[in-house]
Amino acid sequence: MRVLDNAGALALAEVPKRLGVVGAGVIGLEMGSVWRRVGADVTLLEALPAFLGAADAAVAKEAQKAFAKQGLAIKLGVNISAVRVGKDDVSVDYTDVGGASQTATFDRLIVSIGRLPSTAGLGSEQVGLKLDARGFVEVDGDCRTNLPNVWAIGDVVRGPMLAHKAEDEGVAVAERIAGQHGHVDFNTIPWVIYTSPEIAWVGETEQQLKARGVDYRAGTFPFAANGRARALGDTTGFVKLLADAKTDRILGMHVIGPLASELIAEGVVAMEFGASSEDIARICHAHPTLSEVTREAALAVDKRTINL
């Protein structure tokens, strides 16, 4: 197979010399980043004009710089007109962001332009189960469908297609069936992109807060000033905390750098408990650890970092 989905991309028996990836979202970046690190020449073709638009703009800028340094070619604003599969390669005809016609040839092409719910053949019409226009099972806030005693969770319902979101919904539904009060807060579900560097966030981005007209303060601290990151030899990136300017309540945490997927849990806990940046700043963090960067970012909200 010359054209692959993400499952096929993980099943390749050898490293392709030239690898194309259609889509520079979470899956496209993860697949492209993995194969670049093992030796493939990787080009990502993204239709949107902005890179990682869902992430905080500062994080996206840092990520694009880091990936470019690794040799990952990212082309934005691409309009693909044709994909031609040959015996030994696959060619992609597209118009670049400047309107010029281009052709790129690869040994393999991964298509990662989003996912759809796997509800085809479910028999929803026969039993009267309601699906929306995109094929998702319609549920209420508690994951109940329109059918009595039938619930739905995970990738077939609204919300992010994340394994940990599905797991929490499953637990919450089991609790509700048992007469308890299951809880899932979509505002505190962490997002992680398992690239190198890792990217993770929870809550709102700066651009979202600005769009809502929220008065906020931001604190950022780089891994380059952290002893543990320097010892690991991985100092790319930073931690950013966003807090309400009046109440100091944490509104978002954004991380790019070593073990971002682990560090983001502190932001999730803080937001679930309505913590302020001052709460994080006054908690003793072990030294030397990467988590000290989170504390320093919290201190930076009030412009009083210790180690910078």
PDB file of C-alpha atoms in Angstrom, residues 39-286:
ATOM      1  CA  GLY A  39      15.267   8.590   9.455  1.00  0.00           C
ATOM      2  CA  ALA A  40      12.505   9.370   6.958  1.00  0.00           C
ATOM      3  CA  ASP A  41      12.397  12.641   5.037  1.00  0.00           C
ATOM      4  CA  VAL A  42       8.950  13.856   6.079  1.00  0.00           C
ATOM      5  CA  THR A  43       6.734  16.523   4.507  1.00  0.00           C
ATOM      6  CA  LEU A  44       3.430  17.518   6.096  1.00  0.00           C
ATOM      7  CA  LEU A  45       0.777  19.070   3.839  1.00  0.00           C
ATOM      8  CA  GLU A  46      -1.777  21.088   5.811  1.00  0.00           C
ATOM      9  CA  ALA A  47      -4.811  22.835   4.321  1.00  0.00           C
ATOM     10  CA  LEU A  48      -5.194  25.379   7.119  1.00  0.00           C
ATOM     11  CA  PRO A  49      -3.098  28.556   6.968  1.00  0.00           C
ATOM     12  CA  ALA A  50      -2.153  28.387  10.659  1.00  0.00           C
ATOM     13  CA  PHE A  51      -0.070  25.701  12.349  1.00  0.00           C
ATOM     14  CA  LEU A  52      -1.683  23.897  15.317  1.00  0.00           C
ATOM     15  CA  GLY A  53      -4.556  26.333  15.541  1.00  0.00           C
ATOM     16  CA  ALA A  54      -6.103  24.494  18.494  1.00  0.00           C
ATOM     17  CA  ALA A  55      -3.035  25.061  20.664  1.00  0.00           C
ATOM     18  CA  ASP A  56      -1.920  28.251  22.355  1.00  0.00           C
ATOM     19  CA  ALA A  57      -0.270  30.472  19.748  1.00  0.00           C
ATOM     20  CA  ALA A  58       3.034  30.690  21.649  1.00  0.00           C
ATOM     21  CA  VAL A  59       3.152  26.902  21.973  1.00  0.00           C
ATOM     22  CA  ALA A  60       2.379  26.444  18.277  1.00  0.00           C
ATOM     23  CA  LYS A  61       5.161  28.884  17.339  1.00  0.00           C
ATOM     24  CA  GLU A  62       7.677  27.064  19.554  1.00  0.00           C
ATOM     25  CA  ALA A  63       6.581  23.688  18.181  1.00  0.00           C
ATOM     26  CA  GLN A  64       6.908  24.776  14.564  1.00  0.00           C
ATOM     27  CA  LYS A  65      10.407  26.054  15.277  1.00  0.00           C
ATOM     28  CA  ALA A  66      11.407  22.805  17.017  1.00  0.00           C
ATOM     29  CA  PHE A  67      10.009  20.588  14.249  1.00  0.00           C
ATOM     30  CA  ALA A  68      11.713  22.654  11.556  1.00  0.00           C
ATOM     31  CA  LYS A  69      15.012  22.241  13.407  1.00  0.00           C
ATOM     32  CA  GLN A  70      14.460  18.468  13.313  1.00  0.00           C
ATOM     33  CA  GLY A  71      14.025  18.623   9.540  1.00  0.00           C
ATOM     34  CA  LEU A  72      10.258  18.143   9.491  1.00  0.00           C
ATOM     35  CA  ALA A  73       8.950  20.078   6.461  1.00  0.00           C
ATOM     36  CA  ILE A  74       5.552  21.640   7.187  1.00  0.00           C
ATOM     37  CA  LYS A  75       3.671  23.279   4.325  1.00  0.00           C
ATOM     38  CA  LEU A  76       0.584  25.308   5.302  1.00  0.00           C
ATOM     39  CA  GLY A  77      -2.302  26.607   3.199  1.00  0.00           C
ATOM     40  CA  VAL A  78      -2.051  23.655   0.816  1.00  0.00           C
ATOM     41  CA  ASN A  79      -4.895  22.753  -1.554  1.00  0.00           C
ATOM     42  CA  ILE A  80      -4.478  19.201  -2.862  1.00  0.00           C
ATOM     43  CA  SER A  81      -5.936  18.607  -6.324  1.00  0.00           C
ATOM     44  CA  ALA A  82      -4.819  15.049  -7.099  1.00  0.00           C
ATOM     45  CA  VAL A  83      -3.084  12.003  -5.661  1.00  0.00           C
ATOM     46  CA  ARG A  84      -1.528   9.647  -8.210  1.00  0.00           C
ATOM     47  CA  VAL A  85      -0.385   6.216  -7.082  1.00  0.00           C
ATOM     48  CA  GLY A  86       2.412   4.606  -9.074  1.00  0.00           C
ATOM     49  CA  LYS A  87       4.125   1.259  -8.832  1.00  0.00           C
ATOM     50  CA  ASP A  88       6.966   2.502  -6.607  1.00  0.00           C
ATOM     51  CA  ASP A  89       5.777   5.908  -5.406  1.00  0.00           C
ATOM     52  CA  VAL A  90       2.833   8.249  -4.929  1.00  0.00           C
ATOM     53  CA  SER A  91       2.630  11.813  -6.257  1.00  0.00           C
ATOM     54  CA  VAL A  92       0.573  14.655  -4.813  1.00  0.00           C
ATOM     55  CA  ASP A  93      -0.445  17.651  -6.931  1.00  0.00           C
ATOM     56  CA  TYR A  94      -1.282  20.726  -4.886  1.00  0.00           C
ATOM     57  CA  THR A  95      -1.465  24.493  -4.864  1.00  0.00           C
ATOM     58  CA  ASP A  96       0.749  26.142  -2.262  1.00  0.00           C
ATOM     59  CA  VAL A  97      -0.155  29.084  -0.039  1.00  0.00           C
ATOM     60  CA  GLY A  98       1.031  31.498  -2.732  1.00  0.00           C
ATOM     61  CA  GLY A  99      -1.220  29.943  -5.388  1.00  0.00           C
ATOM     62  CA  ALA A 100       1.554  28.179  -7.300  1.00  0.00           C
ATOM     63  CA  SER A 101       1.071  24.636  -8.593  1.00  0.00           C
ATOM     64  CA  GLN A 102       3.373  22.059  -7.014  1.00  0.00           C
ATOM     65  CA  THR A 103       3.970  18.307  -7.186  1.00  0.00           C
ATOM     66  CA  ALA A 104       5.594  16.232  -4.442  1.00  0.00           C
ATOM     67  CA  THR A 105       6.557  12.583  -4.809  1.00  0.00           C
ATOM     68  CA  PHE A 106       6.818  10.174  -1.886  1.00  0.00           C
ATOM     69  CA  ASP A 107       7.473   6.503  -1.216  1.00  0.00           C
ATOM     70  CA  ARG A 108       4.490   6.414   1.154  1.00  0.00           C
ATOM     71  CA  LEU A 109       1.642   8.836   1.899  1.00  0.00           C
ATOM     72  CA  ILE A 110      -0.212   8.955   5.230  1.00  0.00           C
ATOM     73  CA  VAL A 111      -3.658  10.547   5.220  1.00  0.00           C
ATOM     74  CA  SER A 112      -4.635  11.993   8.612  1.00  0.00           C
ATOM     75  CA  ILE A 113      -7.338  14.571   8.068  1.00  0.00           C
ATOM     76  CA  GLY A 114      -9.609  13.753  10.973  1.00  0.00           C
ATOM     77  CA  ARG A 115     -11.720  10.906  12.272  1.00  0.00           C
ATOM     78  CA  LEU A 116     -15.354   9.912  11.979  1.00  0.00           C
ATOM     79  CA  PRO A 117     -17.376   7.822  14.433  1.00  0.00           C
ATOM     80  CA  SER A 118     -17.479   4.109  13.663  1.00  0.00           C
ATOM     81  CA  THR A 119     -21.262   3.816  13.601  1.00  0.00           C
ATOM     82  CA  ALA A 120     -21.798   2.509  10.064  1.00  0.00           C
ATOM     83  CA  GLY A 121     -23.601  -0.846  10.203  1.00  0.00           C
ATOM     84  CA  LEU A 122     -24.569  -0.312  13.831  1.00  0.00           C
ATOM     85  CA  GLY A 123     -28.233  -0.875  13.020  1.00  0.00           C
ATOM     86  CA  SER A 124     -29.292   2.482  14.429  1.00  0.00           C
ATOM     87  CA  GLU A 125     -32.153   2.891  11.955  1.00  0.00           C
ATOM     88  CA  GLN A 126     -33.658  -0.487  12.818  1.00  0.00           C
ATOM     89  CA  VAL A 127     -33.848   0.322  16.538  1.00  0.00           C
ATOM     90  CA  GLY A 128     -34.507   4.057  16.232  1.00  0.00           C
ATOM     91  CA  LEU A 129     -31.206   5.223  17.694  1.00  0.00           C
ATOM     92  CA  LYS A 130     -30.652   8.871  16.807  1.00  0.00           C
ATOM     93  CA  LEU A 131     -27.456   9.873  15.018  1.00  0.00           C
ATOM     94  CA  ASP A 132     -26.459  13.385  14.049  1.00  0.00           C
ATOM     95  CA  ALA A 133     -25.518  14.530  10.528  1.00  0.00           C
ATOM     96  CA  ARG A 134     -21.898  13.395  10.992  1.00  0.00           C
ATOM     97  CA  GLY A 135     -22.844   9.948  12.294  1.00  0.00           C
ATOM     98  CA  PHE A 136     -22.292  10.570  16.012  1.00  0.00           C
ATOM     99  CA  VAL A 137     -24.739   9.013  18.460  1.00  0.00           C
ATOM    100  CA  GLU A 138     -26.848  11.784  19.972  1.00  0.00           C
ATOM    101  CA  VAL A 139     -26.640  11.892  23.771  1.00  0.00           C
ATOM    102  CA  ASP A 140     -27.608  14.288  26.527  1.00  0.00           C
ATOM    103  CA  GLY A 141     -25.233  15.711  29.130  1.00  0.00           C
ATOM    104  CA  ASP A 142     -25.236  12.391  30.995  1.00  0.00           C
ATOM    105  CA  CYS A 143     -24.508  10.252  27.893  1.00  0.00           C
ATOM    106  CA  ARG A 144     -28.092   8.952  27.604  1.00  0.00           C
ATOM    107  CA  THR A 145     -29.321   8.229  24.077  1.00  0.00           C
ATOM    108  CA  ASN A 146     -32.916   8.676  22.959  1.00  0.00           C
ATOM    109  CA  LEU A 147     -33.554   4.974  23.720  1.00  0.00           C
ATOM    110  CA  PRO A 148     -34.434   3.910  27.270  1.00  0.00           C
ATOM    111  CA  ASN A 149     -31.555   2.275  29.174  1.00  0.00           C
ATOM    112  CA  VAL A 150     -29.146   2.804  26.273  1.00  0.00           C
ATOM    113  CA  TRP A 151     -26.044   4.941  26.873  1.00  0.00           C
ATOM    114  CA  ALA A 152     -23.156   5.888  24.600  1.00  0.00           C
ATOM    115  CA  ILE A 153     -19.628   7.085  25.355  1.00  0.00           C
ATOM    116  CA  GLY A 154     -16.261   7.759  23.771  1.00  0.00           C
ATOM    117  CA  ASP A 155     -15.498   8.315  20.107  1.00  0.00           C
ATOM    118  CA  VAL A 156     -19.088   7.754  18.926  1.00  0.00           C
ATOM    119  CA  VAL A 157     -20.455  10.742  20.891  1.00  0.00           C
ATOM    120  CA  ARG A 158     -19.775  14.483  21.057  1.00  0.00           C
ATOM    121  CA  GLY A 159     -16.584  15.791  22.572  1.00  0.00           C
ATOM    122  CA  PRO A 160     -12.896  15.125  21.966  1.00  0.00           C
ATOM    123  CA  MET A 161     -11.882  11.721  20.587  1.00  0.00           C
ATOM    124  CA  LEU A 162      -9.508  10.931  23.435  1.00  0.00           C
ATOM    125  CA  ALA A 163      -9.065   7.621  25.251  1.00  0.00           C
ATOM    126  CA  HIS A 164      -9.001   9.235  28.694  1.00  0.00           C
ATOM    127  CA  LYS A 165     -12.205  11.162  27.949  1.00  0.00           C
ATOM    128  CA  ALA A 166     -13.902   7.883  26.954  1.00  0.00           C
ATOM    129  CA  GLU A 167     -12.641   6.164  30.105  1.00  0.00           C
ATOM    130  CA  ASP A 168     -13.990   8.931  32.340  1.00  0.00           C
ATOM    131  CA  GLU A 169     -17.342   8.825  30.531  1.00  0.00           C
ATOM    132  CA  GLY A 170     -17.495   5.049  31.024  1.00  0.00           C
ATOM    133  CA  VAL A 171     -16.893   5.393  34.765  1.00  0.00           C
ATOM    134  CA  ALA A 172     -19.419   8.240  35.010  1.00  0.00           C
ATOM    135  CA  VAL A 173     -22.101   6.240  33.168  1.00  0.00           C
ATOM    136  CA  ALA A 174     -21.540   3.205  35.413  1.00  0.00           C
ATOM    137  CA  GLU A 175     -21.940   5.465  38.444  1.00  0.00           C
ATOM    138  CA  ARG A 176     -25.127   7.012  37.065  1.00  0.00           C
ATOM    139  CA  ILE A 177     -26.617   3.582  36.354  1.00  0.00           C
ATOM    140  CA  ALA A 178     -25.830   2.689  39.969  1.00  0.00           C
ATOM    141  CA  GLY A 179     -27.714   5.795  41.165  1.00  0.00           C
ATOM    142  CA  GLN A 180     -24.630   7.874  41.861  1.00  0.00           C
ATOM    143  CA  HIS A 181     -23.537  11.179  40.360  1.00  0.00           C
ATOM    144  CA  GLY A 182     -20.931  10.611  37.656  1.00  0.00           C
ATOM    145  CA  HIS A 183     -18.798  13.582  36.698  1.00  0.00           C
ATOM    146  CA  VAL A 184     -16.950  14.553  33.519  1.00  0.00           C
ATOM    147  CA  ASP A 185     -15.845  18.167  32.984  1.00  0.00           C
ATOM    148  CA  PHE A 186     -14.939  18.787  29.331  1.00  0.00           C
ATOM    149  CA  ASN A 187     -13.187  22.030  30.371  1.00  0.00           C
ATOM    150  CA  THR A 188     -10.541  20.104  32.304  1.00  0.00           C
ATOM    151  CA  ILE A 189      -9.814  17.267  29.873  1.00  0.00           C
ATOM    152  CA  PRO A 190      -6.096  17.412  29.040  1.00  0.00           C
ATOM    153  CA  TRP A 191      -4.896  17.374  25.445  1.00  0.00           C
ATOM    154  CA  VAL A 192      -1.553  15.776  24.601  1.00  0.00           C
ATOM    155  CA  ILE A 193       0.425  15.515  21.375  1.00  0.00           C
ATOM    156  CA  TYR A 194       3.039  12.780  21.732  1.00  0.00           C
ATOM    157  CA  THR A 195       5.703  14.328  19.557  1.00  0.00           C
ATOM    158  CA  SER A 196       9.226  15.289  20.516  1.00  0.00           C
ATOM    159  CA  PRO A 197       8.971  17.764  22.143  1.00  0.00           C
ATOM    160  CA  GLU A 198       5.694  16.744  23.746  1.00  0.00           C
ATOM    161  CA  ILE A 199       2.832  19.241  23.741  1.00  0.00           C
ATOM    162  CA  ALA A 200       0.035  19.342  26.313  1.00  0.00           C
ATOM    163  CA  TRP A 201      -2.610  21.747  27.481  1.00  0.00           C
ATOM    164  CA  VAL A 202      -5.757  22.090  29.557  1.00  0.00           C
ATOM    165  CA  GLY A 203      -8.254  24.927  29.689  1.00  0.00           C
ATOM    166  CA  GLU A 204      -8.299  27.964  27.436  1.00  0.00           C
ATOM    167  CA  THR A 205      -5.601  29.478  25.231  1.00  0.00           C
ATOM    168  CA  GLU A 206      -4.622  33.135  25.172  1.00  0.00           C
ATOM    169  CA  GLN A 207      -6.413  33.625  21.869  1.00  0.00           C
ATOM    170  CA  GLN A 208      -9.618  32.137  23.326  1.00  0.00           C
ATOM    171  CA  LEU A 209      -9.446  34.386  26.386  1.00  0.00           C
ATOM    172  CA  LYS A 210      -8.879  37.438  24.194  1.00  0.00           C
ATOM    173  CA  ALA A 211     -11.822  36.484  21.982  1.00  0.00           C
ATOM    174  CA  ARG A 212     -14.047  36.262  25.082  1.00  0.00           C
ATOM    175  CA  GLY A 213     -12.756  39.576  26.389  1.00  0.00           C
ATOM    176  CA  VAL A 214     -11.412  38.025  29.580  1.00  0.00           C
ATOM    177  CA  ASP A 215      -8.934  40.092  31.582  1.00  0.00           C
ATOM    178  CA  TYR A 216      -6.104  37.681  32.375  1.00  0.00           C
ATOM    179  CA  ARG A 217      -2.450  37.481  33.365  1.00  0.00           C
ATOM    180  CA  ALA A 218       0.105  35.082  31.899  1.00  0.00           C
ATOM    181  CA  GLY A 219       3.211  33.551  33.403  1.00  0.00           C
ATOM    182  CA  THR A 220       5.816  31.650  31.358  1.00  0.00           C
ATOM    183  CA  PHE A 221       9.004  29.856  32.398  1.00  0.00           C
ATOM    184  CA  PRO A 222      11.466  28.045  30.098  1.00  0.00           C
ATOM    185  CA  PHE A 223      12.869  24.549  30.559  1.00  0.00           C
ATOM    186  CA  ALA A 224      16.263  26.015  29.638  1.00  0.00           C
ATOM    187  CA  ALA A 225      16.421  27.481  33.168  1.00  0.00           C
ATOM    188  CA  ASN A 226      15.535  24.183  34.867  1.00  0.00           C
ATOM    189  CA  GLY A 227      18.260  21.948  36.310  1.00  0.00           C
ATOM    190  CA  ARG A 228      16.482  18.660  35.656  1.00  0.00           C
ATOM    191  CA  ALA A 229      15.793  19.542  32.014  1.00  0.00           C
ATOM    192  CA  ARG A 230      19.443  20.537  31.551  1.00  0.00           C
ATOM    193  CA  ALA A 231      20.581  17.245  33.087  1.00  0.00           C
ATOM    194  CA  LEU A 232      18.240  15.376  30.714  1.00  0.00           C
ATOM    195  CA  GLY A 233      19.710  17.278  27.788  1.00  0.00           C
ATOM    196  CA  ASP A 234      16.226  18.395  26.741  1.00  0.00           C
ATOM    197  CA  THR A 235      15.623  22.086  27.341  1.00  0.00           C
ATOM    198  CA  THR A 236      13.191  22.862  24.521  1.00  0.00           C
ATOM    199  CA  GLY A 237      10.013  24.711  25.420  1.00  0.00           C
ATOM    200  CA  PHE A 238       8.277  26.179  28.418  1.00  0.00           C
ATOM    201  CA  VAL A 239       5.285  26.080  30.757  1.00  0.00           C
ATOM    202  CA  LYS A 240       2.663  28.817  30.544  1.00  0.00           C
ATOM    203  CA  LEU A 241      -0.077  29.486  33.089  1.00  0.00           C
ATOM    204  CA  LEU A 242      -3.050  31.766  32.410  1.00  0.00           C
ATOM    205  CA  ALA A 243      -4.964  33.194  35.344  1.00  0.00           C
ATOM    206  CA  ASP A 244      -7.943  35.497  35.770  1.00  0.00           C
ATOM    207  CA  ALA A 245      -6.636  39.017  36.422  1.00  0.00           C
ATOM    208  CA  LYS A 246      -9.157  39.661  39.211  1.00  0.00           C
ATOM    209  CA  THR A 247      -9.566  36.311  40.969  1.00  0.00           C
ATOM    210  CA  ASP A 248      -6.211  34.721  40.001  1.00  0.00           C
ATOM    211  CA  ARG A 249      -8.082  31.486  39.253  1.00  0.00           C
ATOM    212  CA  ILE A 250      -6.190  29.334  36.739  1.00  0.00           C
ATOM    213  CA  LEU A 251      -7.886  29.389  33.333  1.00  0.00           C
ATOM    214  CA  GLY A 252      -5.375  27.367  31.340  1.00  0.00           C
ATOM    215  CA  MET A 253      -2.018  25.607  31.412  1.00  0.00           C
ATOM    216  CA  HIS A 254       0.090  25.048  28.293  1.00  0.00           C
ATOM    217  CA  VAL A 255       3.284  23.022  28.065  1.00  0.00           C
ATOM    218  CA  ILE A 256       5.763  22.211  25.331  1.00  0.00           C
ATOM    219  CA  GLY A 257       8.850  20.299  26.360  1.00  0.00           C
ATOM    220  CA  PRO A 258      10.074  17.188  28.175  1.00  0.00           C
ATOM    221  CA  LEU A 259       7.327  15.045  29.743  1.00  0.00           C
ATOM    222  CA  ALA A 260       4.628  17.632  29.043  1.00  0.00           C
ATOM    223  CA  SER A 261       2.118  14.760  29.123  1.00  0.00           C
ATOM    224  CA  GLU A 262       2.981  14.136  32.787  1.00  0.00           C
ATOM    225  CA  LEU A 263       3.295  17.757  33.890  1.00  0.00           C
ATOM    226  CA  ILE A 264      -0.152  18.727  32.599  1.00  0.00           C
ATOM    227  CA  ALA A 265      -1.814  16.692  35.373  1.00  0.00           C
ATOM    228  CA  GLU A 266      -0.931  19.393  37.899  1.00  0.00           C
ATOM    229  CA  GLY A 267      -2.835  21.932  35.829  1.00  0.00           C
ATOM    230  CA  VAL A 268      -5.842  19.597  35.578  1.00  0.00           C
ATOM    231  CA  VAL A 269      -5.927  19.082  39.361  1.00  0.00           C
ATOM    232  CA  ALA A 270      -5.541  22.808  39.983  1.00  0.00           C
ATOM    233  CA  MET A 271      -8.397  23.702  37.646  1.00  0.00           C
ATOM    234  CA  GLU A 272     -10.692  20.988  39.027  1.00  0.00           C
ATOM    235  CA  PHE A 273     -10.230  22.425  42.521  1.00  0.00           C
ATOM    236  CA  GLY A 274     -10.514  26.052  41.409  1.00  0.00           C
ATOM    237  CA  ALA A 275      -6.928  26.834  42.375  1.00  0.00           C
ATOM    238  CA  SER A 276      -5.199  30.156  41.791  1.00  0.00           C
ATOM    239  CA  SER A 277      -1.738  30.684  40.349  1.00  0.00           C
ATOM    240  CA  GLU A 278      -0.725  31.777  43.855  1.00  0.00           C
ATOM    241  CA  ASP A 279      -1.749  28.341  45.166  1.00  0.00           C
ATOM    242  CA  ILE A 280       0.661  26.663  42.744  1.00  0.00           C
ATOM    243  CA  ALA A 281       3.364  29.244  43.476  1.00  0.00           C
ATOM    244  CA  ARG A 282       3.212  28.503  47.211  1.00  0.00           C
ATOM    245  CA  ILE A 283       3.296  24.698  46.918  1.00  0.00           C
ATOM    246  CA  CYS A 284       6.739  23.206  47.558  1.00  0.00           C
ATOM    247  CA  HIS A 285       7.945  21.333  44.484  1.00  0.00           C
ATOM    248  CA  ALA A 286      10.784  18.824  44.798  1.00  0.00           C
TER     249      ALA A 286
END
